[in-house]
Backbone as CSV, one residue per row, in Angstrom:
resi,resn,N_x,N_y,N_z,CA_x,CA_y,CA_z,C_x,C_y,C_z
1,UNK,87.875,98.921,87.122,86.557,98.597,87.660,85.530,99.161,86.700
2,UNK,84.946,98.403,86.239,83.869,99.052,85.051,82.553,99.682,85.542
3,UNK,82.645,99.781,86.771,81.537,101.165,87.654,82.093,102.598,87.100
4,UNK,83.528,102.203,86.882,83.852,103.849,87.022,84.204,103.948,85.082
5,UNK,83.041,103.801,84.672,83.509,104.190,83.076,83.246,105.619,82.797
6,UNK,82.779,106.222,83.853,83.074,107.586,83.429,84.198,108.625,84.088
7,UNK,84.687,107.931,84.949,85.431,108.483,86.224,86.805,108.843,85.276
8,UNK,87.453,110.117,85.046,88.822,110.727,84.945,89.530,111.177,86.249
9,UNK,90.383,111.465,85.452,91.571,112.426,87.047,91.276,113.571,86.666
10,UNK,90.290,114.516,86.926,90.272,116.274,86.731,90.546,116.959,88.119
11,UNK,91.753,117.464,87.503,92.269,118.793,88.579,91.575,119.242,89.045
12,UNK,90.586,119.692,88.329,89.134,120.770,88.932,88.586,120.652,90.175
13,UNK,88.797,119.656,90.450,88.163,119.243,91.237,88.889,119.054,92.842
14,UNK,90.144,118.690,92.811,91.694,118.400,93.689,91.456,119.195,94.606
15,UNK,91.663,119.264,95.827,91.208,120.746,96.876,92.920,120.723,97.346
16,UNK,93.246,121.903,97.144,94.621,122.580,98.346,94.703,122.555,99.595
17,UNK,94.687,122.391,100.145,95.184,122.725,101.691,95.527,123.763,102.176
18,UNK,95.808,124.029,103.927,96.717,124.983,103.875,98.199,124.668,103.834
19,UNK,98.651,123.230,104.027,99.723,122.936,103.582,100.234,122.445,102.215
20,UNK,99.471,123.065,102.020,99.722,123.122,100.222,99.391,121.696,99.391
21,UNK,98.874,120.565,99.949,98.862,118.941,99.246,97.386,118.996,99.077
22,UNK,97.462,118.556,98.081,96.424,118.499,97.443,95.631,116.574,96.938
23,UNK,94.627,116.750,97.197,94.133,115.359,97.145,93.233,115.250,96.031
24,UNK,93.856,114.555,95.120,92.921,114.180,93.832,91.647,113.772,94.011
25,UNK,91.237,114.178,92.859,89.475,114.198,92.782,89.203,112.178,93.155
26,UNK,87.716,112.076,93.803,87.703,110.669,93.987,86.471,110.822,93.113
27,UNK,86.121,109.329,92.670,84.641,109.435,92.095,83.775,110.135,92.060
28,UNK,82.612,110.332,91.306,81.566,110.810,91.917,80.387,110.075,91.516
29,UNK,78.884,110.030,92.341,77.663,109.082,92.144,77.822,109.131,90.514
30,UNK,77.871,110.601,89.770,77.603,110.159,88.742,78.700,109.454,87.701
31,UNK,79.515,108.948,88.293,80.721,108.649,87.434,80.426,107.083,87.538
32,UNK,79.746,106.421,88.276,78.960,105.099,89.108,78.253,104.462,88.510
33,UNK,78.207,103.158,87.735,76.682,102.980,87.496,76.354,101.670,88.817
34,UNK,75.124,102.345,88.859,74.428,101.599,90.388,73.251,101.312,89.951
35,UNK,72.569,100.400,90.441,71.391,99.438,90.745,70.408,100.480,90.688
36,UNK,69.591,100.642,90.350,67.997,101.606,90.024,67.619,101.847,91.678
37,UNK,67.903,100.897,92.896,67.398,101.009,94.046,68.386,101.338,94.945
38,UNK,69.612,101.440,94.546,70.560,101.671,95.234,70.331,103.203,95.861
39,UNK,70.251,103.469,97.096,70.176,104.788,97.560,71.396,105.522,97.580
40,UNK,71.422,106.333,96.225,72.405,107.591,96.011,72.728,108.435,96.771
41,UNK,71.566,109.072,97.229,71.953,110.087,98.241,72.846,109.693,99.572
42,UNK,72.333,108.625,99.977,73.441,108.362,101.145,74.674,107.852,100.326
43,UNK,75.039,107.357,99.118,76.151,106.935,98.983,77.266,108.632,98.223
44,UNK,76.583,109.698,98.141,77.192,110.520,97.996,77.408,111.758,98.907
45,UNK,76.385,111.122,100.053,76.890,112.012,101.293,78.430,111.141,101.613
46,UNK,78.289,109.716,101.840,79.462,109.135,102.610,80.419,109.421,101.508
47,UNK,80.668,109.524,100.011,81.495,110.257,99.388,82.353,111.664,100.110
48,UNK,81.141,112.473,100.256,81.937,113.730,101.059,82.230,113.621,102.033
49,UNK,82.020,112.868,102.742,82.591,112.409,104.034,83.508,112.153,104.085
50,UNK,83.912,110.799,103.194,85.165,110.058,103.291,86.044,110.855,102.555
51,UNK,85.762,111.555,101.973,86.811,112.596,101.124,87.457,113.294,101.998
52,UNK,86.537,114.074,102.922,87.079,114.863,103.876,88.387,114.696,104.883
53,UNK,87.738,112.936,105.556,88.410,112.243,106.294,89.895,112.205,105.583
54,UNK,89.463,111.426,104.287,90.901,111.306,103.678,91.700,112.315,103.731
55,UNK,91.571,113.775,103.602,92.120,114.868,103.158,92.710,115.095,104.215
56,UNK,92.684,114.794,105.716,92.771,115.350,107.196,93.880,114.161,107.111
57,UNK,93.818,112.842,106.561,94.572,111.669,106.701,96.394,112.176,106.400
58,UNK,95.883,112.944,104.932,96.811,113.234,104.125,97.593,114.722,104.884
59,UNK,96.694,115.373,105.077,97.501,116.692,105.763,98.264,116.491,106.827
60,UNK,97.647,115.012,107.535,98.814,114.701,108.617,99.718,114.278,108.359
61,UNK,99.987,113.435,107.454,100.793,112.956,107.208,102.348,113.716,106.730
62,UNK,101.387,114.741,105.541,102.397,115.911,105.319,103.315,116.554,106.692
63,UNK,102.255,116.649,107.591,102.923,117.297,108.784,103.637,116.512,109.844
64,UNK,103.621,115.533,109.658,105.020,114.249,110.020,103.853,113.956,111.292
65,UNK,102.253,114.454,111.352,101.747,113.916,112.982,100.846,112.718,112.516
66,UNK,102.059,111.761,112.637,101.164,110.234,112.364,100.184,110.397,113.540
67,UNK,100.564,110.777,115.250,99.560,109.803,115.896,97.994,110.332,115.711
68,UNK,98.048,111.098,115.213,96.473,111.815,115.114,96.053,111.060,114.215
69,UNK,96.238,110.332,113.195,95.633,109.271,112.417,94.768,107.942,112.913
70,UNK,95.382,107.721,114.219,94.862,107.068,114.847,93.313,107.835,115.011
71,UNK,93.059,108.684,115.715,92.040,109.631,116.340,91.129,110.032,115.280
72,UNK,91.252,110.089,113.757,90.867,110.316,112.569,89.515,108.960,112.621
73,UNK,91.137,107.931,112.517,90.152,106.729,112.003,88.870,106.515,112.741
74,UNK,89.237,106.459,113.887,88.168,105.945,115.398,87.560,106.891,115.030
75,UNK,87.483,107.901,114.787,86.551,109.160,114.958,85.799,108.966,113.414
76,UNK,86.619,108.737,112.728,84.957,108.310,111.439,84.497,107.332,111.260
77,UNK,84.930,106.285,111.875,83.995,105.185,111.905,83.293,104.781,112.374
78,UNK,83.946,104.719,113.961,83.116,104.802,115.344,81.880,106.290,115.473
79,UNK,82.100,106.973,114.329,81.264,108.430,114.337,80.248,108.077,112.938
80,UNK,80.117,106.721,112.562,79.784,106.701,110.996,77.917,106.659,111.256
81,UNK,77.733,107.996,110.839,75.744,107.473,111.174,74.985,106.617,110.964
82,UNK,74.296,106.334,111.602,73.621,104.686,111.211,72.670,104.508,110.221
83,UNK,71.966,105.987,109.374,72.256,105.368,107.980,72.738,104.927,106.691
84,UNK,74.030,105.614,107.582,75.121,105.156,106.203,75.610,103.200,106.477
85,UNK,75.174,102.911,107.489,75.748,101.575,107.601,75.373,100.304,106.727
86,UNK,74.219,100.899,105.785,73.324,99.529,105.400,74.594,99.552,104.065
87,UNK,74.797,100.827,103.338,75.835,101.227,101.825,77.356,100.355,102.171
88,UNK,77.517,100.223,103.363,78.690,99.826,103.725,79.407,98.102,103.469
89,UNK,77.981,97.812,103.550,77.652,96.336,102.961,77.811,96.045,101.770
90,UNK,77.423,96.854,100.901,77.189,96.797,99.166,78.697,96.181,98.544
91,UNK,78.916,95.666,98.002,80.178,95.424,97.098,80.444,96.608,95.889
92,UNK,79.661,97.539,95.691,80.168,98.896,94.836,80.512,100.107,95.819
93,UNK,79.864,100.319,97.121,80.689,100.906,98.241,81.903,100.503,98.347
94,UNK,82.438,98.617,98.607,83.623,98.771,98.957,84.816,99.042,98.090
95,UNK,84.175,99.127,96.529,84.887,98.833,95.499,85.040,100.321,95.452
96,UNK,84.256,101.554,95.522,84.560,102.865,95.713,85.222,102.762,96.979
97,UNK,85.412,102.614,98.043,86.725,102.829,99.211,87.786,102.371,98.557
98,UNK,88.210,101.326,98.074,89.195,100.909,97.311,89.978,101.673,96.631
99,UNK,89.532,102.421,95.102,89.773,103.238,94.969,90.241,104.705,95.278
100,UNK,89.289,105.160,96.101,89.558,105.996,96.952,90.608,105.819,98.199
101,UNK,90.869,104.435,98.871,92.143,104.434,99.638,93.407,104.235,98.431
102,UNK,93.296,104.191,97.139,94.239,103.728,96.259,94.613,105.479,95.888
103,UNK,93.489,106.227,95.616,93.980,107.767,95.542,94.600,108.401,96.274
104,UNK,94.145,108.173,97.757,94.714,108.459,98.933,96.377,108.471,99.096
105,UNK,96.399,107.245,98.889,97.831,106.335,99.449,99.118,106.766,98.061
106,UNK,98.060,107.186,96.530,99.052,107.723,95.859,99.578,108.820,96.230
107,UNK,98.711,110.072,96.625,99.068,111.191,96.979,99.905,110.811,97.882
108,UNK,99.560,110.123,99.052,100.691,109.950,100.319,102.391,109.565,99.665
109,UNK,102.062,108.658,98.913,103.252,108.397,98.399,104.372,109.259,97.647
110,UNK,103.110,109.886,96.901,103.753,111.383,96.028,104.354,112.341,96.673
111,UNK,103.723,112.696,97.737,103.899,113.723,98.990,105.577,113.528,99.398
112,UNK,105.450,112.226,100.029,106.833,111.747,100.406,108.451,111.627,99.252
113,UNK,107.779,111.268,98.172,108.925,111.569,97.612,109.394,112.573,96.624
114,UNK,108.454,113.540,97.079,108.647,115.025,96.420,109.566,115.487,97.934
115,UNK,109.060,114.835,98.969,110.037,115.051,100.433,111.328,114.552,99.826
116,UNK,111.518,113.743,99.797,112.407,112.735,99.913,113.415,113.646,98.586
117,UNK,112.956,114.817,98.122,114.305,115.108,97.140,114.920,116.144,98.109
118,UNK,114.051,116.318,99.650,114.653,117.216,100.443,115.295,116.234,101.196
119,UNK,115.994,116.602,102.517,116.649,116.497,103.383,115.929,115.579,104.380
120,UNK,115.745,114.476,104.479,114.515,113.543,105.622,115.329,113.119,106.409
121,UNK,115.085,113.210,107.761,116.310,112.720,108.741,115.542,111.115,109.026
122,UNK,116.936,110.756,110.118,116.666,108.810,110.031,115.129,108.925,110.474
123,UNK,115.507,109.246,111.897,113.882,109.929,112.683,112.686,109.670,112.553
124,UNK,112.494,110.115,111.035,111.599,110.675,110.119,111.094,109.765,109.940
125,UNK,112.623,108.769,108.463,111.963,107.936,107.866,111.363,106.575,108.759
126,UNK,112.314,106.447,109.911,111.224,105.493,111.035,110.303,104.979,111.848
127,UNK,110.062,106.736,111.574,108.094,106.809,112.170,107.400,106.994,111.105
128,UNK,108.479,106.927,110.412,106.542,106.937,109.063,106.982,105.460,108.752
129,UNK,107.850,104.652,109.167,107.509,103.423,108.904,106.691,102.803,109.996
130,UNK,107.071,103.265,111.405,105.931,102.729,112.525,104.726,102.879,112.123
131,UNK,104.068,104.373,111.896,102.796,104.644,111.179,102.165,103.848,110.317
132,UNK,103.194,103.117,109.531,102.627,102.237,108.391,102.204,100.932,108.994
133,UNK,103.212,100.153,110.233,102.764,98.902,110.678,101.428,99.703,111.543
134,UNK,101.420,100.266,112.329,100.375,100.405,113.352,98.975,100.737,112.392
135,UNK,99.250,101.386,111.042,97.895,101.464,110.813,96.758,100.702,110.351
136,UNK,97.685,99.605,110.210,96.760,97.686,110.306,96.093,97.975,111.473
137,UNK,96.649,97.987,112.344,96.006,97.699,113.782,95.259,98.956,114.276
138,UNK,95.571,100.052,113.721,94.358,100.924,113.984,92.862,100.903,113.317
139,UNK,93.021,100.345,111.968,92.053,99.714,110.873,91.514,99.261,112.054
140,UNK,92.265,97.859,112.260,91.291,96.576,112.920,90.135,97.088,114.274
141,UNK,91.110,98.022,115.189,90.700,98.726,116.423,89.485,99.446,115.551
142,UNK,89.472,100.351,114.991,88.206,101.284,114.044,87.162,100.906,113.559
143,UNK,87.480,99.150,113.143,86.596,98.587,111.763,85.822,97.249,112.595
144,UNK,86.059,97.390,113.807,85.929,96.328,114.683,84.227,95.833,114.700
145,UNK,83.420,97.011,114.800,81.890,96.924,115.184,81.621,96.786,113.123
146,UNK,82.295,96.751,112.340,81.753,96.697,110.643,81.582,95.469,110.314
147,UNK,81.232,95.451,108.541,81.053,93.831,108.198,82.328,93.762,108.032
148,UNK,83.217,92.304,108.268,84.761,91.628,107.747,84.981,92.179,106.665
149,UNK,84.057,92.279,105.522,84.255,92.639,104.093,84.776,94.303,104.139
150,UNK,83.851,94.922,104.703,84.967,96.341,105.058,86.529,96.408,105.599
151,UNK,86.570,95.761,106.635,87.657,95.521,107.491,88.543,94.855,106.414
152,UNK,88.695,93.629,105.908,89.536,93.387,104.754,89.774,94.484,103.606
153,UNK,88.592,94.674,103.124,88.891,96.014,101.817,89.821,97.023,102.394
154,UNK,89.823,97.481,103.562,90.440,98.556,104.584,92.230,98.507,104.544
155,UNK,92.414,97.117,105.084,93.284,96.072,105.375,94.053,96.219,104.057
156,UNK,93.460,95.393,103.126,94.244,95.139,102.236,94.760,96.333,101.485
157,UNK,94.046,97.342,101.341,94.596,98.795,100.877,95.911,99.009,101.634
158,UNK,95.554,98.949,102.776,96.980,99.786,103.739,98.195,98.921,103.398
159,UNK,97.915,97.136,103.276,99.503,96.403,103.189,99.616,97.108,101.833
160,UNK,99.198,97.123,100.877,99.419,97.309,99.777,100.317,98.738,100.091
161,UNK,99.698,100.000,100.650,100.334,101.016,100.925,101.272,100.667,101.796
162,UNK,101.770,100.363,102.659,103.004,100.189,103.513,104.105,99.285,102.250
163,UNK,103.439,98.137,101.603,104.559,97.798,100.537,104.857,98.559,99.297
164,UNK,104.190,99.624,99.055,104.553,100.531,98.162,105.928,101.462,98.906
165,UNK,105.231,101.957,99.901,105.946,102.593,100.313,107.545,101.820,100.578
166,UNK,107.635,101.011,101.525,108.682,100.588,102.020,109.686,100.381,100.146
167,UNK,109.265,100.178,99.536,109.875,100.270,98.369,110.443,101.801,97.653
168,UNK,110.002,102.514,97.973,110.299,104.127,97.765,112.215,104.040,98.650
């Protein structure tokens, strides 16, 4: 995406957990080039936002509690302030979620098969495959009151992540 011609992967930036996973750095405004009128400040508050969200996404996941993902999603979207809603529209917002669900979903992936050189019972691997179908449909339930163009960008990240995964 040629928005992000300044954007690297720096560690520096990666935050730890207390379960130790760590979520790679996502963009930042200034890594962006945007429109002279484009309002920055709200698009780098919803940066820290969605970073956050993501990071809570990922720690659950580590901790095998898919259903709280559900409660995540609804809770930042259905919680999303109403002036972040106009950025949500933009086609360089959705093209930064993109990315950022593409960072996300690597770590998730990474996570799992740094698991996966341990011991994963059947159990395991079958609710994190439920997790993967249901989280279409938690998208849709979450993204319901947004523009389609969110809801697809959303969408299409996760099949992409459930077919990564199911390939692991």
């Amino acid at each position: 995406i040629t928005r992000f011609t300044n954007f690297s992967n720096r560690n520096e930036s990666a935050t730890t957990t207390r379960s130790g996973s760590a979520l790679p750095p996502f963009p930042s405004v200034n890594d962006i080039k945007l429109a002279h009128n484009f309002p920055t400040e709200n698009l780098q508050t919803f940066l820290l936002m969605y970073r956050a969200h993501c990071q809570r996404f990922l720690d659950s996941i580590i901790r095998g509690n898919y259903g709280e993902i559900q409660e995540f999603l609804v809770h930042f979207w259905k919680g999303m302030p109403s002036h972040m809603l106009p950025i949500l529209n933009c086609q360089v917002t959705l093209d930064i979620i993109t990315v950022c669900d593409s960072i996300l979903y690597k770590a998730i992936c990474e996570s799992i098969v740094f698991a996966s050189l341990q011991v994963i019972s059947e159990s395991c691997i079958n609710e994190l495959y439920g997790f993967t179908s249901n989280l279409i449909d938690w998208l849709f339930q979450s993204l319901c009151d947004f523009p389609p163009s969110l809801t697809i960008t959303k969408v299409q990240a996760a099949e992409c992540f459930g077919r990564s995964l199911r390939r692991q």
